[in-house]
mmCIF file of N, CA and C in Angstrom:
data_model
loop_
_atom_site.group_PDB
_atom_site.id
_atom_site.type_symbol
_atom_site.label_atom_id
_atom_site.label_comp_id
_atom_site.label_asym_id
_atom_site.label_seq_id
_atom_site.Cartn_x
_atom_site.Cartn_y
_atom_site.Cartn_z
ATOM 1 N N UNK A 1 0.835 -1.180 0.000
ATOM 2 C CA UNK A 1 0.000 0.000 0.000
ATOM 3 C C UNK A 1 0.877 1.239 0.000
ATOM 4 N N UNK A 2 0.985 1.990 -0.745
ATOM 5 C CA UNK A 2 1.159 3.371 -0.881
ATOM 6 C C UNK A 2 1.123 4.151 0.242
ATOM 7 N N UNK A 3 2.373 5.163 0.856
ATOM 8 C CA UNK A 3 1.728 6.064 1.471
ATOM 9 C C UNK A 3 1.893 7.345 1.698
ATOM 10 N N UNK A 4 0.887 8.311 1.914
ATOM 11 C CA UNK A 4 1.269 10.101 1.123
ATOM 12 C C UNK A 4 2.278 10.855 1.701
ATOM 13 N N UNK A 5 2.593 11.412 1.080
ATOM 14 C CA UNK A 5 3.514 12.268 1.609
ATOM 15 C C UNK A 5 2.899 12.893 3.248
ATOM 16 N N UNK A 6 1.904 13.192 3.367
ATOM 17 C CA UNK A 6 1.580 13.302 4.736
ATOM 18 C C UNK A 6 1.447 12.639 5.546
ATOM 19 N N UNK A 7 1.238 10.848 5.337
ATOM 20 C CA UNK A 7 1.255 10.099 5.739
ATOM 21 C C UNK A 7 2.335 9.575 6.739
ATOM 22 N N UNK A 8 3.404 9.803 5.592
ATOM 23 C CA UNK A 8 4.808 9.516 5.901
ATOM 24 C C UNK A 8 5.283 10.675 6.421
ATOM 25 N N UNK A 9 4.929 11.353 6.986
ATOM 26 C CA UNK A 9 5.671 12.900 7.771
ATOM 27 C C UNK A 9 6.875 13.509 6.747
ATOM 28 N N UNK A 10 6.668 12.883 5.555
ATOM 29 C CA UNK A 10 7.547 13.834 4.758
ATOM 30 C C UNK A 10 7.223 14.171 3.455
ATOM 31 N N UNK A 11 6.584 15.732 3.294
ATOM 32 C CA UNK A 11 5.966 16.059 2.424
ATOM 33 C C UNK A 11 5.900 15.706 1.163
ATOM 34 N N UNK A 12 5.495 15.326 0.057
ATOM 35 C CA UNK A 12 5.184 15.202 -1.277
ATOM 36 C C UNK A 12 6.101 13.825 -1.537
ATOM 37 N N UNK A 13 5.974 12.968 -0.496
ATOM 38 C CA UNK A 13 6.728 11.778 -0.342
ATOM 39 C C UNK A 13 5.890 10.351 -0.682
ATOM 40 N N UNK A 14 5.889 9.329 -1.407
ATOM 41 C CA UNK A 14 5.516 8.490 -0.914
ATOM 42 C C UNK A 14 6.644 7.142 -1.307
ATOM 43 N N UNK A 15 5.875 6.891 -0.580
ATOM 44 C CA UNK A 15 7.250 5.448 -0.331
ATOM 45 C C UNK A 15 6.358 4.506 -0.166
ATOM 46 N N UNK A 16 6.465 3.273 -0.870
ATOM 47 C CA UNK A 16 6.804 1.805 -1.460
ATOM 48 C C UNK A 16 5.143 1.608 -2.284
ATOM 49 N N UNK A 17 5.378 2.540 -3.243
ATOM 50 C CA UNK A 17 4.166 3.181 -4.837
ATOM 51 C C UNK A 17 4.798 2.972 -6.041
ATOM 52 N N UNK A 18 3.691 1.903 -6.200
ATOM 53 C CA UNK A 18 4.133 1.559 -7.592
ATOM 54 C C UNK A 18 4.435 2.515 -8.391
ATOM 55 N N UNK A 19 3.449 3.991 -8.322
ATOM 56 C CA UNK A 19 3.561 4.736 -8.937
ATOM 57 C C UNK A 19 4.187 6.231 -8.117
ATOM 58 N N UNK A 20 5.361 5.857 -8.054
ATOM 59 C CA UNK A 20 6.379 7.249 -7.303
ATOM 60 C C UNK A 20 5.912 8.334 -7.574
ATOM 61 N N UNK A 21 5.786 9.649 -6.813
ATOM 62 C CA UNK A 21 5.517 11.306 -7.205
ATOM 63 C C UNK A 21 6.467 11.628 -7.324
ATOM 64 N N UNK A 22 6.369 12.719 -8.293
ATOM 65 C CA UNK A 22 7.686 13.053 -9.133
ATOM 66 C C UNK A 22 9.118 12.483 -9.248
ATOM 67 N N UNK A 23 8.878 11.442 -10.407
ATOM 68 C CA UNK A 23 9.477 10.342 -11.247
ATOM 69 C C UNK A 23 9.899 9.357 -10.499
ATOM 70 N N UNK A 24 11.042 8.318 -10.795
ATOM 71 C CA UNK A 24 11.254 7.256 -10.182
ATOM 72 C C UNK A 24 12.489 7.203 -8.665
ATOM 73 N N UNK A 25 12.575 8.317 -8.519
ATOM 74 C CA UNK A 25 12.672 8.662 -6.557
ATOM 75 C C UNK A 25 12.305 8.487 -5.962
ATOM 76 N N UNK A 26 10.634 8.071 -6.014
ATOM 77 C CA UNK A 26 9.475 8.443 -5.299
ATOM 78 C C UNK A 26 9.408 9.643 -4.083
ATOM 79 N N UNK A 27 9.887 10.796 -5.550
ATOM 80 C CA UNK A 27 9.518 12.132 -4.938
ATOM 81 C C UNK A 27 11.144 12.679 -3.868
ATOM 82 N N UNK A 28 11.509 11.930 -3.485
ATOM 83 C CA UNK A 28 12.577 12.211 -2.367
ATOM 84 C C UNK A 28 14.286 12.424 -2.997
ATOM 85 N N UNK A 29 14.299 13.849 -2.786
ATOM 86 C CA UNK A 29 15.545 14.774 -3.338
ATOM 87 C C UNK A 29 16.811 14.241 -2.236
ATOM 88 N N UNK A 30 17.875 13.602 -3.184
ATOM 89 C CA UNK A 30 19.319 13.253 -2.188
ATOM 90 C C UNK A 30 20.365 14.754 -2.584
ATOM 91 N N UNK A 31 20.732 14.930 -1.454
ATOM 92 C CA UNK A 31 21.855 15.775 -1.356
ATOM 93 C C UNK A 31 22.827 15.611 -1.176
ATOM 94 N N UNK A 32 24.141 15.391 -2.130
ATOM 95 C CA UNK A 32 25.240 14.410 -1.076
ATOM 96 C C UNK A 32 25.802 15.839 -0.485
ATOM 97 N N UNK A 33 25.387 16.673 -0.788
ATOM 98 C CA UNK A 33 26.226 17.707 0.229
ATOM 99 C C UNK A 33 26.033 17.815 1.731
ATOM 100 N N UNK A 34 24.444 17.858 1.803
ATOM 101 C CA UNK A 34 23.614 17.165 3.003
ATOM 102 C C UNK A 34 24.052 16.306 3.642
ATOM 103 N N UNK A 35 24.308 15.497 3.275
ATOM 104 C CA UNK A 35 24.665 13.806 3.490
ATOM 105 C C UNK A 35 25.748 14.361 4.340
ATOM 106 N N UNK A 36 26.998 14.742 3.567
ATOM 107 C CA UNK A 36 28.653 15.278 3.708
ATOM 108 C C UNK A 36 28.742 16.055 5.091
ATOM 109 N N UNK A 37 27.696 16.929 5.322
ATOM 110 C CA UNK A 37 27.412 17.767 6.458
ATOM 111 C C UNK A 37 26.916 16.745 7.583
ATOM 112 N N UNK A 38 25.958 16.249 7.010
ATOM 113 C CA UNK A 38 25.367 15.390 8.581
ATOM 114 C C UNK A 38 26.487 14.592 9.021
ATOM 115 N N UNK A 39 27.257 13.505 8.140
ATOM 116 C CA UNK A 39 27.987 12.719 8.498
ATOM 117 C C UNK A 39 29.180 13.703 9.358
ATOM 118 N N UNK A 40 29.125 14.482 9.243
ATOM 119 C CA UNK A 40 30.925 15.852 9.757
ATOM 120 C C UNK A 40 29.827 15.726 10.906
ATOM 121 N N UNK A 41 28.706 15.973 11.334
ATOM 122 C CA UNK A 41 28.223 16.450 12.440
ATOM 123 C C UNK A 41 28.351 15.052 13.618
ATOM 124 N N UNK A 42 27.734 14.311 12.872
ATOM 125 C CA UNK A 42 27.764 12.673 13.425
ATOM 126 C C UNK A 42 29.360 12.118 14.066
ATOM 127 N N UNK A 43 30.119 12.914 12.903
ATOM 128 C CA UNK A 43 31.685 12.405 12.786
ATOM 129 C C UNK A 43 31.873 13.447 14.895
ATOM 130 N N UNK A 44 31.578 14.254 14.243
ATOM 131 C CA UNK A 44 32.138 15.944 15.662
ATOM 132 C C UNK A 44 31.307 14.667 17.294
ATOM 133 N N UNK A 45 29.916 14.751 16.692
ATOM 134 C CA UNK A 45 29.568 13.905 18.113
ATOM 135 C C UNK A 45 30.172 12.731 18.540
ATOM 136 N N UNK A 46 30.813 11.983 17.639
ATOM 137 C CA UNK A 46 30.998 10.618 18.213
ATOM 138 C C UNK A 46 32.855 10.754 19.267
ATOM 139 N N UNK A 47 33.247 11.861 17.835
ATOM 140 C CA UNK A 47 34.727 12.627 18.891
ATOM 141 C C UNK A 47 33.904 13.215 20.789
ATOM 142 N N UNK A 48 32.855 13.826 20.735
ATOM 143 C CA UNK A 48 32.550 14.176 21.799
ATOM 144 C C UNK A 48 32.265 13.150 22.994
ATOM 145 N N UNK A 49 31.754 12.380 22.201
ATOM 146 C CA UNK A 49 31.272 10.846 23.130
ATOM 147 C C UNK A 49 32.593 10.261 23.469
ATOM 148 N N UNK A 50 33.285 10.053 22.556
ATOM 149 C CA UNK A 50 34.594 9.464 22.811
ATOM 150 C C UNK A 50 35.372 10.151 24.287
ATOM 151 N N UNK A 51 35.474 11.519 23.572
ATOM 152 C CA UNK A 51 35.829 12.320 25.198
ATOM 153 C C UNK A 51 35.563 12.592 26.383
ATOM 154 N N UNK A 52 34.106 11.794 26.500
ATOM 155 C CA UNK A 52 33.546 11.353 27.415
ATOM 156 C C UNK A 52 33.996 10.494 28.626
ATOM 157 N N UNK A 53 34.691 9.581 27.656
ATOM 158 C CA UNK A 53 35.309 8.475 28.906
ATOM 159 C C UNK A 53 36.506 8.932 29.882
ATOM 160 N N UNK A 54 36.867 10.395 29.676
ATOM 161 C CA UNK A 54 37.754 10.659 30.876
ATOM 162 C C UNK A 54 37.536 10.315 31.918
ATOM 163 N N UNK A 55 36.470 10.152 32.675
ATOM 164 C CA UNK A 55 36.522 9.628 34.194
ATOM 165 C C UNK A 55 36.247 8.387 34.418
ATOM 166 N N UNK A 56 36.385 7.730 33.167
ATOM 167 C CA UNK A 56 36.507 5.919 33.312
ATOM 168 C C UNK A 56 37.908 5.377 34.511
ATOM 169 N N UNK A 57 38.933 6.270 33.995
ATOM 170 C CA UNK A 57 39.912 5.729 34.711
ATOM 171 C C UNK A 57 39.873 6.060 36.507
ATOM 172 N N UNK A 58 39.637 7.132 36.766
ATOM 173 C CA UNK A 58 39.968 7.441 38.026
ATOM 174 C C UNK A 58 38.712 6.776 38.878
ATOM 175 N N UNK A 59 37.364 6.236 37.707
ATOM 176 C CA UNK A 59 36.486 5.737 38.394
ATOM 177 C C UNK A 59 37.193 4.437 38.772
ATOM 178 N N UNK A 60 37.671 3.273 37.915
ATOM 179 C CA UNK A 60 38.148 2.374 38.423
ATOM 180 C C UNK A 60 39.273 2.355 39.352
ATOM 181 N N UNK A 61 40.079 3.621 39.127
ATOM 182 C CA UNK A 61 41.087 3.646 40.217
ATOM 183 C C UNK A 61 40.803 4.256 42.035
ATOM 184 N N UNK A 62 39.665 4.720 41.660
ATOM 185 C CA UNK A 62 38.553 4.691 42.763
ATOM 186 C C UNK A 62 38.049 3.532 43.319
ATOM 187 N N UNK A 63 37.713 2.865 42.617
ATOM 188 C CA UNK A 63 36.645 1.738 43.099
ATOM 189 C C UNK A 63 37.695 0.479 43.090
ATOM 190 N N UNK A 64 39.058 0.325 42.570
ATOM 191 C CA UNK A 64 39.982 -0.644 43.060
ATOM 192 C C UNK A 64 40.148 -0.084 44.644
ATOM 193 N N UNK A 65 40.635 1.149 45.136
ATOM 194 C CA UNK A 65 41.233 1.421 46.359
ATOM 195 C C UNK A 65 40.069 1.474 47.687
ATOM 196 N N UNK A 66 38.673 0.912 46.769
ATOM 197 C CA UNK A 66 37.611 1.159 47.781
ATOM 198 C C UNK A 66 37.768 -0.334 47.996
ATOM 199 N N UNK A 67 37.510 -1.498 47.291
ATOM 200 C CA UNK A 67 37.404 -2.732 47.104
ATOM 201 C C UNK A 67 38.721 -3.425 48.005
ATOM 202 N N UNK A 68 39.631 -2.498 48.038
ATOM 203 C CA UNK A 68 40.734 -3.061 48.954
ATOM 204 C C UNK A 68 40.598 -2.605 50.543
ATOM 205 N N UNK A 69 39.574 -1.750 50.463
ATOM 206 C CA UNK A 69 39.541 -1.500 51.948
ATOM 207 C C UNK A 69 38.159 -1.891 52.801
ATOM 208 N N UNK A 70 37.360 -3.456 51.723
ATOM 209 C CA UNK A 70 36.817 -3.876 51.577
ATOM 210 C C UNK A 70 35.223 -3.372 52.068
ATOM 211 N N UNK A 71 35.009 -2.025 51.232
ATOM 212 C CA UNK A 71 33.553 -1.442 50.744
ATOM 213 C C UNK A 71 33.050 -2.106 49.974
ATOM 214 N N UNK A 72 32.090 -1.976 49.910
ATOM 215 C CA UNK A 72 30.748 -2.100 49.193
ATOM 216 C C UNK A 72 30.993 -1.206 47.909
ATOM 217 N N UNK A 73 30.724 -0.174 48.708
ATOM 218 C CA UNK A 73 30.921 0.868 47.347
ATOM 219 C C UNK A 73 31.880 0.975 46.485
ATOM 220 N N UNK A 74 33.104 0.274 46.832
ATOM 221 C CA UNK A 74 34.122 -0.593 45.286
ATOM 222 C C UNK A 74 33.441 -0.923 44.916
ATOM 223 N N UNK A 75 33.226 -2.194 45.125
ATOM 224 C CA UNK A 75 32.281 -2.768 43.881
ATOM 225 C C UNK A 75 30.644 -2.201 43.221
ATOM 226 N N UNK A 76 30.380 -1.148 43.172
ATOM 227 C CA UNK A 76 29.068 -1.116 43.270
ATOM 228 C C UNK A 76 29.840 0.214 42.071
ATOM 229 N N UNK A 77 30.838 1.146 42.698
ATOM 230 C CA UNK A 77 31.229 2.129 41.671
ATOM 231 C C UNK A 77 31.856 1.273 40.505
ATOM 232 N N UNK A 78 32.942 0.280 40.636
ATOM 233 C CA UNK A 78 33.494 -0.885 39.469
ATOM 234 C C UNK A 78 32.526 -1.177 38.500
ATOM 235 N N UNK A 79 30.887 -1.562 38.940
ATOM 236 C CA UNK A 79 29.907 -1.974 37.907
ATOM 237 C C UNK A 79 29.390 -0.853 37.370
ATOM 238 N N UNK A 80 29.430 0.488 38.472
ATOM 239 C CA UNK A 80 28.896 1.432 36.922
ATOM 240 C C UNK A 80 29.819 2.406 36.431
ATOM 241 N N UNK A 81 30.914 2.332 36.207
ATOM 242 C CA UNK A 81 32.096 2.573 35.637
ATOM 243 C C UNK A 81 32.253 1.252 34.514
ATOM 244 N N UNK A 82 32.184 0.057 34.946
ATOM 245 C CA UNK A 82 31.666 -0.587 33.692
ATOM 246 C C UNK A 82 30.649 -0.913 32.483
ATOM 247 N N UNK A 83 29.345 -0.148 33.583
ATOM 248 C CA UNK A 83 28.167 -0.190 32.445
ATOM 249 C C UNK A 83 28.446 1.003 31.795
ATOM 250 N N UNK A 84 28.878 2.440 32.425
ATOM 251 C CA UNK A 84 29.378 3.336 32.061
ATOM 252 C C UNK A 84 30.434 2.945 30.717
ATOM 253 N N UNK A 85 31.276 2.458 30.749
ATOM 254 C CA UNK A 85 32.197 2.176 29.602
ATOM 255 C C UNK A 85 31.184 1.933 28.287
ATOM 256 N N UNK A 86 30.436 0.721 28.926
ATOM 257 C CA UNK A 86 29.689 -0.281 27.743
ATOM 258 C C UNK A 86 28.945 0.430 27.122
ATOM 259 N N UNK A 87 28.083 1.452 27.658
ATOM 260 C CA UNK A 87 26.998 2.267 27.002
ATOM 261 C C UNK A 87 28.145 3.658 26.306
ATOM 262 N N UNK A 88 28.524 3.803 26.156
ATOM 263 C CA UNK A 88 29.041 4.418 26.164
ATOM 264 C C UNK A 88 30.282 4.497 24.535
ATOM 265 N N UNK A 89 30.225 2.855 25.187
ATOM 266 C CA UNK A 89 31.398 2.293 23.869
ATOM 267 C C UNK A 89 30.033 2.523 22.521
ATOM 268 N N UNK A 90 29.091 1.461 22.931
ATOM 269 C CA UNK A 90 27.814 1.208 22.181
ATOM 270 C C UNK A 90 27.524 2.650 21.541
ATOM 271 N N UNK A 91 27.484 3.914 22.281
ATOM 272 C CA UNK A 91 26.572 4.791 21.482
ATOM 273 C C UNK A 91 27.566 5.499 20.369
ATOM 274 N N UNK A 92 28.836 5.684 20.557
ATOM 275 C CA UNK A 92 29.874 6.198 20.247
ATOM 276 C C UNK A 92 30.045 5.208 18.844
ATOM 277 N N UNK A 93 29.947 3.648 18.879
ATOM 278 C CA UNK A 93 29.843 3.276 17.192
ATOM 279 C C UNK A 93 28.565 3.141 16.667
ATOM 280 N N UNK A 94 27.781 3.290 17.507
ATOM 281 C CA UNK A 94 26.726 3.522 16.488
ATOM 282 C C UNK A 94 26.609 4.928 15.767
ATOM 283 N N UNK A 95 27.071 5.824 16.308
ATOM 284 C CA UNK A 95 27.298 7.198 15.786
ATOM 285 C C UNK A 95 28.500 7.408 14.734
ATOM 286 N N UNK A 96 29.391 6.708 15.272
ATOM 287 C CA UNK A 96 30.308 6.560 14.265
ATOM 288 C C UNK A 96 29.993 5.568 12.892
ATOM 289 N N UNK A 97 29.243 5.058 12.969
ATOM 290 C CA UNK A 97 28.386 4.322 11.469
ATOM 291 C C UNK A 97 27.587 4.874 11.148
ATOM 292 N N UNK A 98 26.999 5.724 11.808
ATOM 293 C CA UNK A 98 26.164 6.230 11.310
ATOM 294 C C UNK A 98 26.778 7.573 10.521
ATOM 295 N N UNK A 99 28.092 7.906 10.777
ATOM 296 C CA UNK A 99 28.924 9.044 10.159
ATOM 297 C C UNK A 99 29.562 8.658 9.110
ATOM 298 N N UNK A 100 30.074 7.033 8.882
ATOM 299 C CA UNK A 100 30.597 6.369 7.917
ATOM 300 C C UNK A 100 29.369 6.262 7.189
ATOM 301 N N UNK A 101 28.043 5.346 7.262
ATOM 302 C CA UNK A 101 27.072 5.172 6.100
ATOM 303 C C UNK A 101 26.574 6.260 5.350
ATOM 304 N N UNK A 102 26.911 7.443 6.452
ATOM 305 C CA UNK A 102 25.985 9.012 5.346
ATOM 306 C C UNK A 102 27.360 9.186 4.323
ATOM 307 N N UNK A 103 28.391 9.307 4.868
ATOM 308 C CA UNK A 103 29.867 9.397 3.596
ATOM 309 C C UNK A 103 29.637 8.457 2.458
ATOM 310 N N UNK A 104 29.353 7.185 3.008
ATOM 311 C CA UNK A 104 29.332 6.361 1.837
ATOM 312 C C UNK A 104 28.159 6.658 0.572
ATOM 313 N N UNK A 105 26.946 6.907 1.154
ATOM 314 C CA UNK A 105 25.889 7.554 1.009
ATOM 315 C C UNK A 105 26.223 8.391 -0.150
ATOM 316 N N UNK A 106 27.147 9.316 0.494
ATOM 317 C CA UNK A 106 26.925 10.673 -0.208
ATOM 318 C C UNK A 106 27.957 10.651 -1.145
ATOM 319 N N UNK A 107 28.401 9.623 -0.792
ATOM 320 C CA UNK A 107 29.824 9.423 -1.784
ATOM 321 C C UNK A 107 29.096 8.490 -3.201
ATOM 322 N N UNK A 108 28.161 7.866 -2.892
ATOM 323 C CA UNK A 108 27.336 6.929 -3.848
ATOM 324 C C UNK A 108 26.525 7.965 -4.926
ATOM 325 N N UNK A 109 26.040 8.465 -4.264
ATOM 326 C CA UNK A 109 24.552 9.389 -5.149
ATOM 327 C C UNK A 109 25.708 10.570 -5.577
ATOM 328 N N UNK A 110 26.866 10.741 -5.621
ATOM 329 C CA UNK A 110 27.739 11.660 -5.790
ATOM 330 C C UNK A 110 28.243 11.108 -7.560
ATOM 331 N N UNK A 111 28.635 9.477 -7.425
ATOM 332 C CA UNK A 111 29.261 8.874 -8.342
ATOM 333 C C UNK A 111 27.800 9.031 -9.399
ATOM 334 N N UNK A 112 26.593 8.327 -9.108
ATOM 335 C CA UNK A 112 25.880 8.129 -9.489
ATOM 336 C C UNK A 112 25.432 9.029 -10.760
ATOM 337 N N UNK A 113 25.399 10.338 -9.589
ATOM 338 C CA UNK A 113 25.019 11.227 -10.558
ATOM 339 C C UNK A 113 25.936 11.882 -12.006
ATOM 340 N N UNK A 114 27.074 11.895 -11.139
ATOM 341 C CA UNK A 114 28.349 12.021 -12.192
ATOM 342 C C UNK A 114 28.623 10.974 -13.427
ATOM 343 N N UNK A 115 28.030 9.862 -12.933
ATOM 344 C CA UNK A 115 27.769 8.940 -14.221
ATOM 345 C C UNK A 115 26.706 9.060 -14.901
ATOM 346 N N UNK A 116 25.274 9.904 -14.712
ATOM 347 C CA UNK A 116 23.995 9.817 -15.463
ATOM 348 C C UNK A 116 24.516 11.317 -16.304
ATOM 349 N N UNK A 117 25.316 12.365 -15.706
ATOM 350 C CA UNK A 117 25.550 13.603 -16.431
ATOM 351 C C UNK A 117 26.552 13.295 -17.291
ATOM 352 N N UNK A 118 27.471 12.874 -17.412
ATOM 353 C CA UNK A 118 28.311 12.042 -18.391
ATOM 354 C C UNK A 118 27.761 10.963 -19.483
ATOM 355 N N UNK A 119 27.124 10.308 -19.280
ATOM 356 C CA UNK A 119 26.258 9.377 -19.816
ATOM 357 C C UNK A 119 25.233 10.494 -20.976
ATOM 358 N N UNK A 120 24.543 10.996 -20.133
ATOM 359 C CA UNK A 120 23.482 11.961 -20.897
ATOM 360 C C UNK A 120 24.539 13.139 -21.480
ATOM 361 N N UNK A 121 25.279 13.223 -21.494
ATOM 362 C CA UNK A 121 26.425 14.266 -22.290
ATOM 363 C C UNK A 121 26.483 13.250 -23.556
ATOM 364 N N UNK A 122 27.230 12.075 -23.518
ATOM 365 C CA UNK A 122 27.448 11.527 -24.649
ATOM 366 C C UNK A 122 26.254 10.763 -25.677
ATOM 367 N N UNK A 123 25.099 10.921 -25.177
ATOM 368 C CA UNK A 123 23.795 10.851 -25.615
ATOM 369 C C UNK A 123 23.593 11.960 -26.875
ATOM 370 N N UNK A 124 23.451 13.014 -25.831
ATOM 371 C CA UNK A 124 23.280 14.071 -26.411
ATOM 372 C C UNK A 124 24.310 14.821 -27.748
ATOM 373 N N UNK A 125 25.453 14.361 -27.041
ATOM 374 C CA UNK A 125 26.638 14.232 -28.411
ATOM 375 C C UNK A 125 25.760 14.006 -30.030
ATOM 376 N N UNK A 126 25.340 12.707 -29.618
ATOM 377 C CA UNK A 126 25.186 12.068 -30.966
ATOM 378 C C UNK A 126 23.755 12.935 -31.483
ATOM 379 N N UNK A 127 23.026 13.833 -31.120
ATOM 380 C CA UNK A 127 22.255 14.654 -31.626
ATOM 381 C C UNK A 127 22.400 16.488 -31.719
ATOM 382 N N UNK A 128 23.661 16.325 -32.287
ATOM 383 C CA UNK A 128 23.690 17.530 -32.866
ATOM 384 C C UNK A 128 24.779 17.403 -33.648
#
């Protein structure tokens, strides 16, 4: 089933129509410049996330010198200094793929197009 551009929260859009709005895009304009920008932005956050983990270390070097003076709260800071790491690792590549797939992205519809304007150049050659 077809569905409208309002449907789909993105105007003059429809997506998975047999019969696409305006031509075989179905309506939806790629920008690899767009693309190039989001991925730099994606690229800037995942550096930020990354810089995040500064207090990984002094947390564990915290929670070793608590654990030796046999607290509780060693071990209790050790596990979220470790879930801390994990979530942390996790959001940082997903952001970072998500900064690599828009490059590739934009690097694709970049070639693409450079091959249909070349293509339609030497088309056009042969009529004149």
């Amino acid at each position: 089933m077809a569905v409208s551009g309002t449907e789909s929260g993105l105007p003059g859009t429809r997506l998975n129509s047999a019969q696409p709005a305006d031509g075989a895009s179905g309506g939806i304009k790629v920008n690899p410049t767009a693309l190039r920008l989001a991925a730099g932005a994606a690229h800037d956050i995942a550096v930020a996330l990354d810089a995040a983990r500064v207090p990984e270390e002094p947390s564990y070097r915290a929670a070793d010198k608590l654990r030796a003076q046999q607290f509780e709260l060693g071990a209790a800071l050790g596990d979220a200094a470790a879930r801390w790491r994990k979530q942390l690792a996790s959001v940082t590549e997903a952001v970072d793929l998500t900064s690599r797939n828009l490059t590739i992205n934009a690097d694709g519809h970049s070639a693409t197009e450079t091959a249909i304007a070349s293509r339609m150049t030497e088309i056009g050659a042969h009529y004149h």
